[in-house]
């Protein structure tokens, strides 16, 4: 499954390229760039002079003679594009963080709630204090009933990844699961090694 940030960036890049290409096409034609700089556009290239139109009278007459289905097909295609754009916008506005976690698991114990940011900060602080860990960043995602933990650790050059991962699981993550009452909270851990300056030989 493609991660949502990657999908969003891909869709935004594709839409940006389409809009950029269309804008440059219109600007080149509007400022008569091809004639002024003696450029030869490809054969059949639309909008090459300021007097050109995207859909001429002949094209409109040719498509209009295709029957009754032509305009309904265009309207249906535009409506589909609008619905997809609206769905994508609503998906971006949807909360990706659980907000509040009920302490004690499900069902909540006495209505006590823990903010996801407070939990992530606590895990990050405890993970950053582990031996060989230079920096720790934690994010809580998912739904309140099924939270997920994403941890990114930056290790010192001499720290073994296996030992750091074991210390993280036995320390901060176990404490978080025990404190919140979510024993099956899935966790994704990303490890990276901090860059260090090369030693100069004298």
PDB file of C-alpha atoms in Angstrom:
ATOM      1  CA  UNK A   1       0.000   0.000   0.000  1.00  0.00           C
ATOM      2  CA  UNK A   2       1.392   3.395  -0.993  1.00  0.00           C
ATOM      3  CA  UNK A   3       1.920   5.745   1.980  1.00  0.00           C
ATOM      4  CA  UNK A   4      -0.396   8.735   1.923  1.00  0.00           C
ATOM      5  CA  UNK A   5       2.394  11.384   1.882  1.00  0.00           C
ATOM      6  CA  UNK A   6       4.011   9.725  -1.146  1.00  0.00           C
ATOM      7  CA  UNK A   7       0.668   9.521  -2.950  1.00  0.00           C
ATOM      8  CA  UNK A   8      -0.103  13.149  -2.133  1.00  0.00           C
ATOM      9  CA  UNK A   9       3.257  14.329  -3.400  1.00  0.00           C
ATOM     10  CA  UNK A  10       2.868  12.317  -6.592  1.00  0.00           C
ATOM     11  CA  UNK A  11      -0.602  13.711  -7.285  1.00  0.00           C
ATOM     12  CA  UNK A  12       0.512  17.265  -6.528  1.00  0.00           C
ATOM     13  CA  UNK A  13       3.568  16.881  -8.754  1.00  0.00           C
ATOM     14  CA  UNK A  14       1.439  15.515 -11.605  1.00  0.00           C
ATOM     15  CA  UNK A  15      -1.131  18.303 -11.256  1.00  0.00           C
ATOM     16  CA  UNK A  16       1.655  20.883 -11.065  1.00  0.00           C
ATOM     17  CA  UNK A  17       3.282  19.584 -14.235  1.00  0.00           C
ATOM     18  CA  UNK A  18      -0.028  19.655 -16.099  1.00  0.00           C
ATOM     19  CA  UNK A  19      -0.793  23.206 -14.952  1.00  0.00           C
ATOM     20  CA  UNK A  20       2.754  24.355 -15.691  1.00  0.00           C
ATOM     21  CA  UNK A  21       2.660  22.875 -19.188  1.00  0.00           C
ATOM     22  CA  UNK A  22      -0.723  24.434 -19.939  1.00  0.00           C
ATOM     23  CA  UNK A  23       0.366  27.812 -18.593  1.00  0.00           C
ATOM     24  CA  UNK A  24       3.574  27.825 -20.638  1.00  0.00           C
ATOM     25  CA  UNK A  25       1.615  26.806 -23.739  1.00  0.00           C
ATOM     26  CA  UNK A  26      -0.758  29.749 -23.318  1.00  0.00           C
ATOM     27  CA  UNK A  27       2.040  32.203 -22.488  1.00  0.00           C
ATOM     28  CA  UNK A  28       4.132  31.183 -25.491  1.00  0.00           C
ATOM     29  CA  UNK A  29       1.145  31.692 -27.781  1.00  0.00           C
ATOM     30  CA  UNK A  30      -0.006  34.926 -26.138  1.00  0.00           C
ATOM     31  CA  UNK A  31       3.404  36.594 -26.389  1.00  0.00           C
ATOM     32  CA  UNK A  32       4.027  35.164 -29.884  1.00  0.00           C
ATOM     33  CA  UNK A  33       7.291  33.589 -28.737  1.00  0.00           C
ATOM     34  CA  UNK A  34       7.530  31.178 -31.669  1.00  0.00           C
ATOM     35  CA  UNK A  35       7.458  33.924 -34.323  1.00  0.00           C
ATOM     36  CA  UNK A  36       9.649  36.388 -32.435  1.00  0.00           C
ATOM     37  CA  UNK A  37      12.428  33.871 -31.811  1.00  0.00           C
ATOM     38  CA  UNK A  38      12.041  31.900 -35.068  1.00  0.00           C
ATOM     39  CA  UNK A  39      11.054  28.715 -33.249  1.00  0.00           C
ATOM     40  CA  UNK A  40       9.272  25.903 -35.050  1.00  0.00           C
ATOM     41  CA  UNK A  41       6.621  24.232 -32.849  1.00  0.00           C
ATOM     42  CA  UNK A  42       5.880  20.528 -33.423  1.00  0.00           C
ATOM     43  CA  UNK A  43       3.373  19.610 -36.111  1.00  0.00           C
ATOM     44  CA  UNK A  44      -0.182  19.883 -34.821  1.00  0.00           C
ATOM     45  CA  UNK A  45       0.919  21.894 -31.789  1.00  0.00           C
ATOM     46  CA  UNK A  46      -2.037  23.931 -30.457  1.00  0.00           C
ATOM     47  CA  UNK A  47      -1.885  27.633 -29.643  1.00  0.00           C
ATOM     48  CA  UNK A  48       1.149  28.827 -31.580  1.00  0.00           C
ATOM     49  CA  UNK A  49       0.034  32.426 -32.267  1.00  0.00           C
ATOM     50  CA  UNK A  50      -2.028  34.986 -30.313  1.00  0.00           C
ATOM     51  CA  UNK A  51      -4.938  34.510 -32.746  1.00  0.00           C
ATOM     52  CA  UNK A  52      -5.199  30.750 -32.211  1.00  0.00           C
ATOM     53  CA  UNK A  53      -8.007  29.201 -30.198  1.00  0.00           C
ATOM     54  CA  UNK A  54      -7.958  25.877 -28.415  1.00  0.00           C
ATOM     55  CA  UNK A  55     -11.173  24.600 -29.999  1.00  0.00           C
ATOM     56  CA  UNK A  56     -12.013  26.135 -33.352  1.00  0.00           C
ATOM     57  CA  UNK A  57     -15.346  26.299 -35.132  1.00  0.00           C
ATOM     58  CA  UNK A  58     -14.537  23.289 -37.303  1.00  0.00           C
ATOM     59  CA  UNK A  59     -13.620  21.172 -34.281  1.00  0.00           C
ATOM     60  CA  UNK A  60     -16.764  22.221 -32.426  1.00  0.00           C
ATOM     61  CA  UNK A  61     -18.923  21.339 -35.439  1.00  0.00           C
ATOM     62  CA  UNK A  62     -17.143  18.005 -35.892  1.00  0.00           C
ATOM     63  CA  UNK A  63     -17.633  16.971 -32.261  1.00  0.00           C
ATOM     64  CA  UNK A  64     -21.181  18.304 -32.108  1.00  0.00           C
ATOM     65  CA  UNK A  65     -22.140  16.041 -35.018  1.00  0.00           C
ATOM     66  CA  UNK A  66     -21.155  12.916 -33.087  1.00  0.00           C
ATOM     67  CA  UNK A  67     -24.628  12.549 -31.613  1.00  0.00           C
ATOM     68  CA  UNK A  68     -26.464  13.227 -28.405  1.00  0.00           C
ATOM     69  CA  UNK A  69     -23.909  11.470 -26.175  1.00  0.00           C
ATOM     70  CA  UNK A  70     -21.095  13.986 -26.683  1.00  0.00           C
ATOM     71  CA  UNK A  71     -22.134  16.715 -24.237  1.00  0.00           C
ATOM     72  CA  UNK A  72     -23.367  14.293 -21.563  1.00  0.00           C
ATOM     73  CA  UNK A  73     -20.016  12.508 -21.810  1.00  0.00           C
ATOM     74  CA  UNK A  74     -18.128  15.766 -21.294  1.00  0.00           C
ATOM     75  CA  UNK A  75     -20.321  16.754 -18.349  1.00  0.00           C
ATOM     76  CA  UNK A  76     -19.944  13.301 -16.777  1.00  0.00           C
ATOM     77  CA  UNK A  77     -16.149  13.445 -17.138  1.00  0.00           C
ATOM     78  CA  UNK A  78     -15.993  16.886 -15.543  1.00  0.00           C
ATOM     79  CA  UNK A  79     -18.287  15.776 -12.722  1.00  0.00           C
ATOM     80  CA  UNK A  80     -16.086  12.736 -12.095  1.00  0.00           C
ATOM     81  CA  UNK A  81     -12.960  14.913 -11.930  1.00  0.00           C
ATOM     82  CA  UNK A  82     -14.730  17.273  -9.509  1.00  0.00           C
ATOM     83  CA  UNK A  83     -15.820  14.374  -7.275  1.00  0.00           C
ATOM     84  CA  UNK A  84     -12.307  12.905  -7.200  1.00  0.00           C
ATOM     85  CA  UNK A  85     -10.846  16.319  -6.332  1.00  0.00           C
ATOM     86  CA  UNK A  86     -13.429  16.767  -3.555  1.00  0.00           C
ATOM     87  CA  UNK A  87     -12.691  13.294  -2.160  1.00  0.00           C
ATOM     88  CA  UNK A  88      -8.963  14.025  -2.143  1.00  0.00           C
ATOM     89  CA  UNK A  89      -9.532  17.359  -0.380  1.00  0.00           C
ATOM     90  CA  UNK A  90     -11.699  15.757   2.302  1.00  0.00           C
ATOM     91  CA  UNK A  91      -9.070  13.040   2.787  1.00  0.00           C
ATOM     92  CA  UNK A  92      -6.452  15.723   3.482  1.00  0.00           C
ATOM     93  CA  UNK A  93      -8.671  17.458   6.011  1.00  0.00           C
ATOM     94  CA  UNK A  94      -9.352  14.248   7.889  1.00  0.00           C
ATOM     95  CA  UNK A  95      -7.491  13.960  11.186  1.00  0.00           C
ATOM     96  CA  UNK A  96      -4.483  11.667  10.885  1.00  0.00           C
ATOM     97  CA  UNK A  97      -3.653  11.765  14.574  1.00  0.00           C
ATOM     98  CA  UNK A  98      -5.788  10.083  17.224  1.00  0.00           C
ATOM     99  CA  UNK A  99      -5.956  13.263  19.302  1.00  0.00           C
ATOM    100  CA  UNK A 100      -6.768  11.723  22.676  1.00  0.00           C
ATOM    101  CA  UNK A 101      -6.026   8.204  23.886  1.00  0.00           C
ATOM    102  CA  UNK A 102      -8.095   6.652  26.623  1.00  0.00           C
ATOM    103  CA  UNK A 103      -5.748   5.588  29.409  1.00  0.00           C
ATOM    104  CA  UNK A 104      -6.396   1.990  30.327  1.00  0.00           C
ATOM    105  CA  UNK A 105      -7.226   0.867  26.805  1.00  0.00           C
ATOM    106  CA  UNK A 106     -10.692  -0.020  25.606  1.00  0.00           C
ATOM    107  CA  UNK A 107     -13.084   0.616  27.305  1.00  0.00           C
ATOM    108  CA  UNK A 108     -11.641   3.818  28.831  1.00  0.00           C
ATOM    109  CA  UNK A 109     -10.959   3.836  32.539  1.00  0.00           C
ATOM    110  CA  UNK A 110     -12.894   6.594  34.348  1.00  0.00           C
ATOM    111  CA  UNK A 111     -12.791   8.814  31.267  1.00  0.00           C
ATOM    112  CA  UNK A 112      -9.069   9.582  31.672  1.00  0.00           C
ATOM    113  CA  UNK A 113      -7.580  10.728  28.375  1.00  0.00           C
ATOM    114  CA  UNK A 114      -3.987  11.235  27.269  1.00  0.00           C
ATOM    115  CA  UNK A 115      -3.092  13.528  24.392  1.00  0.00           C
ATOM    116  CA  UNK A 116      -1.171  11.835  21.612  1.00  0.00           C
ATOM    117  CA  UNK A 117       1.426  14.628  21.532  1.00  0.00           C
ATOM    118  CA  UNK A 118       2.158  14.202  25.236  1.00  0.00           C
ATOM    119  CA  UNK A 119       2.656  10.468  24.743  1.00  0.00           C
ATOM    120  CA  UNK A 120       4.910  10.970  21.719  1.00  0.00           C
ATOM    121  CA  UNK A 121       6.984  13.554  23.585  1.00  0.00           C
ATOM    122  CA  UNK A 122       7.381  11.194  26.552  1.00  0.00           C
ATOM    123  CA  UNK A 123       8.485   8.304  24.321  1.00  0.00           C
ATOM    124  CA  UNK A 124      10.880  10.570  22.417  1.00  0.00           C
ATOM    125  CA  UNK A 125      12.434  11.877  25.625  1.00  0.00           C
ATOM    126  CA  UNK A 126      12.977   8.379  27.026  1.00  0.00           C
ATOM    127  CA  UNK A 127      14.253   7.046  23.691  1.00  0.00           C
ATOM    128  CA  UNK A 128      16.621   9.980  23.267  1.00  0.00           C
ATOM    129  CA  UNK A 129      18.200   9.135  26.609  1.00  0.00           C
ATOM    130  CA  UNK A 130      19.097   5.589  25.540  1.00  0.00           C
ATOM    131  CA  UNK A 131      22.804   4.795  25.081  1.00  0.00           C
ATOM    132  CA  UNK A 132      24.012   5.488  21.561  1.00  0.00           C
ATOM    133  CA  UNK A 133      20.925   7.459  20.513  1.00  0.00           C
ATOM    134  CA  UNK A 134      21.686  10.977  19.305  1.00  0.00           C
ATOM    135  CA  UNK A 135      18.140  12.034  18.464  1.00  0.00           C
ATOM    136  CA  UNK A 136      14.649  10.508  18.683  1.00  0.00           C
ATOM    137  CA  UNK A 137      11.427  11.620  17.001  1.00  0.00           C
ATOM    138  CA  UNK A 138       8.077   9.963  17.727  1.00  0.00           C
ATOM    139  CA  UNK A 139       4.661  10.399  16.154  1.00  0.00           C
ATOM    140  CA  UNK A 140       1.375   8.774  17.171  1.00  0.00           C
ATOM    141  CA  UNK A 141      -0.983   8.028  14.274  1.00  0.00           C
ATOM    142  CA  UNK A 142      -4.090   5.938  13.677  1.00  0.00           C
ATOM    143  CA  UNK A 143      -7.432   6.028  15.426  1.00  0.00           C
ATOM    144  CA  UNK A 144      -7.997   6.512  19.152  1.00  0.00           C
ATOM    145  CA  UNK A 145      -9.023   2.861  19.514  1.00  0.00           C
ATOM    146  CA  UNK A 146      -6.085   1.600  17.424  1.00  0.00           C
ATOM    147  CA  UNK A 147      -3.111   3.952  17.783  1.00  0.00           C
ATOM    148  CA  UNK A 148       0.146   3.363  15.951  1.00  0.00           C
ATOM    149  CA  UNK A 149       3.611   4.581  16.853  1.00  0.00           C
ATOM    150  CA  UNK A 150       6.233   5.807  14.407  1.00  0.00           C
ATOM    151  CA  UNK A 151       9.720   6.198  15.799  1.00  0.00           C
ATOM    152  CA  UNK A 152      12.784   7.614  14.045  1.00  0.00           C
ATOM    153  CA  UNK A 153      16.096   7.135  15.835  1.00  0.00           C
ATOM    154  CA  UNK A 154      19.378   8.746  14.892  1.00  0.00           C
ATOM    155  CA  UNK A 155      22.194   6.586  16.223  1.00  0.00           C
ATOM    156  CA  UNK A 156      25.781   7.459  16.923  1.00  0.00           C
ATOM    157  CA  UNK A 157      28.249   5.893  14.448  1.00  0.00           C
ATOM    158  CA  UNK A 158      29.389   3.250  16.939  1.00  0.00           C
ATOM    159  CA  UNK A 159      25.957   2.109  18.138  1.00  0.00           C
ATOM    160  CA  UNK A 160      24.743  -1.297  16.901  1.00  0.00           C
ATOM    161  CA  UNK A 161      21.232  -1.039  15.368  1.00  0.00           C
ATOM    162  CA  UNK A 162      20.106  -4.331  16.881  1.00  0.00           C
ATOM    163  CA  UNK A 163      21.040  -3.297  20.386  1.00  0.00           C
ATOM    164  CA  UNK A 164      19.378   0.096  19.945  1.00  0.00           C
ATOM    165  CA  UNK A 165      16.176  -1.511  18.675  1.00  0.00           C
ATOM    166  CA  UNK A 166      16.101  -3.977  21.556  1.00  0.00           C
ATOM    167  CA  UNK A 167      16.632  -1.177  24.093  1.00  0.00           C
ATOM    168  CA  UNK A 168      13.820   0.826  22.486  1.00  0.00           C
ATOM    169  CA  UNK A 169      11.378  -2.092  22.634  1.00  0.00           C
ATOM    170  CA  UNK A 170      12.256  -3.063  26.191  1.00  0.00           C
ATOM    171  CA  UNK A 171      12.319   0.490  27.466  1.00  0.00           C
ATOM    172  CA  UNK A 172      10.225   3.376  26.073  1.00  0.00           C
ATOM    173  CA  UNK A 173       7.794   1.292  24.011  1.00  0.00           C
ATOM    174  CA  UNK A 174       7.068  -1.178  26.788  1.00  0.00           C
ATOM    175  CA  UNK A 175       6.519   1.715  29.195  1.00  0.00           C
ATOM    176  CA  UNK A 176       4.133   3.394  26.760  1.00  0.00           C
ATOM    177  CA  UNK A 177       2.095   0.216  26.250  1.00  0.00           C
ATOM    178  CA  UNK A 178       1.892  -0.430  29.954  1.00  0.00           C
ATOM    179  CA  UNK A 179       0.946   3.172  30.749  1.00  0.00           C
ATOM    180  CA  UNK A 180      -1.795   3.467  28.127  1.00  0.00           C
ATOM    181  CA  UNK A 181      -3.165  -0.070  28.346  1.00  0.00           C
ATOM    182  CA  UNK A 182      -2.610  -0.798  24.642  1.00  0.00           C
ATOM    183  CA  UNK A 183      -0.525  -3.977  24.651  1.00  0.00           C
ATOM    184  CA  UNK A 184      -0.843  -4.450  20.887  1.00  0.00           C
ATOM    185  CA  UNK A 185       0.076  -0.941  19.718  1.00  0.00           C
ATOM    186  CA  UNK A 186       1.879  -1.435  16.363  1.00  0.00           C
ATOM    187  CA  UNK A 187       5.181   0.373  16.039  1.00  0.00           C
ATOM    188  CA  UNK A 188       7.237   1.342  12.998  1.00  0.00           C
ATOM    189  CA  UNK A 189      10.888   2.141  13.727  1.00  0.00           C
ATOM    190  CA  UNK A 190      13.310   3.810  11.337  1.00  0.00           C
ATOM    191  CA  UNK A 191      16.986   3.819  12.189  1.00  0.00           C
ATOM    192  CA  UNK A 192      19.628   6.084  10.747  1.00  0.00           C
ATOM    193  CA  UNK A 193      23.227   6.776  11.653  1.00  0.00           C
ATOM    194  CA  UNK A 194      24.389  10.309  12.365  1.00  0.00           C
ATOM    195  CA  UNK A 195      27.052  11.654  10.071  1.00  0.00           C
ATOM    196  CA  UNK A 196      30.410  12.247  11.625  1.00  0.00           C
ATOM    197  CA  UNK A 197      33.328  14.320  10.454  1.00  0.00           C
ATOM    198  CA  UNK A 198      36.218  12.306   9.002  1.00  0.00           C
ATOM    199  CA  UNK A 199      39.256  12.055  11.226  1.00  0.00           C
ATOM    200  CA  UNK A 200      42.319  13.830   9.931  1.00  0.00           C
ATOM    201  CA  UNK A 201      45.554  11.877  10.064  1.00  0.00           C
ATOM    202  CA  UNK A 202      48.513  13.953  11.218  1.00  0.00           C
TER     203      UNK A 202
END
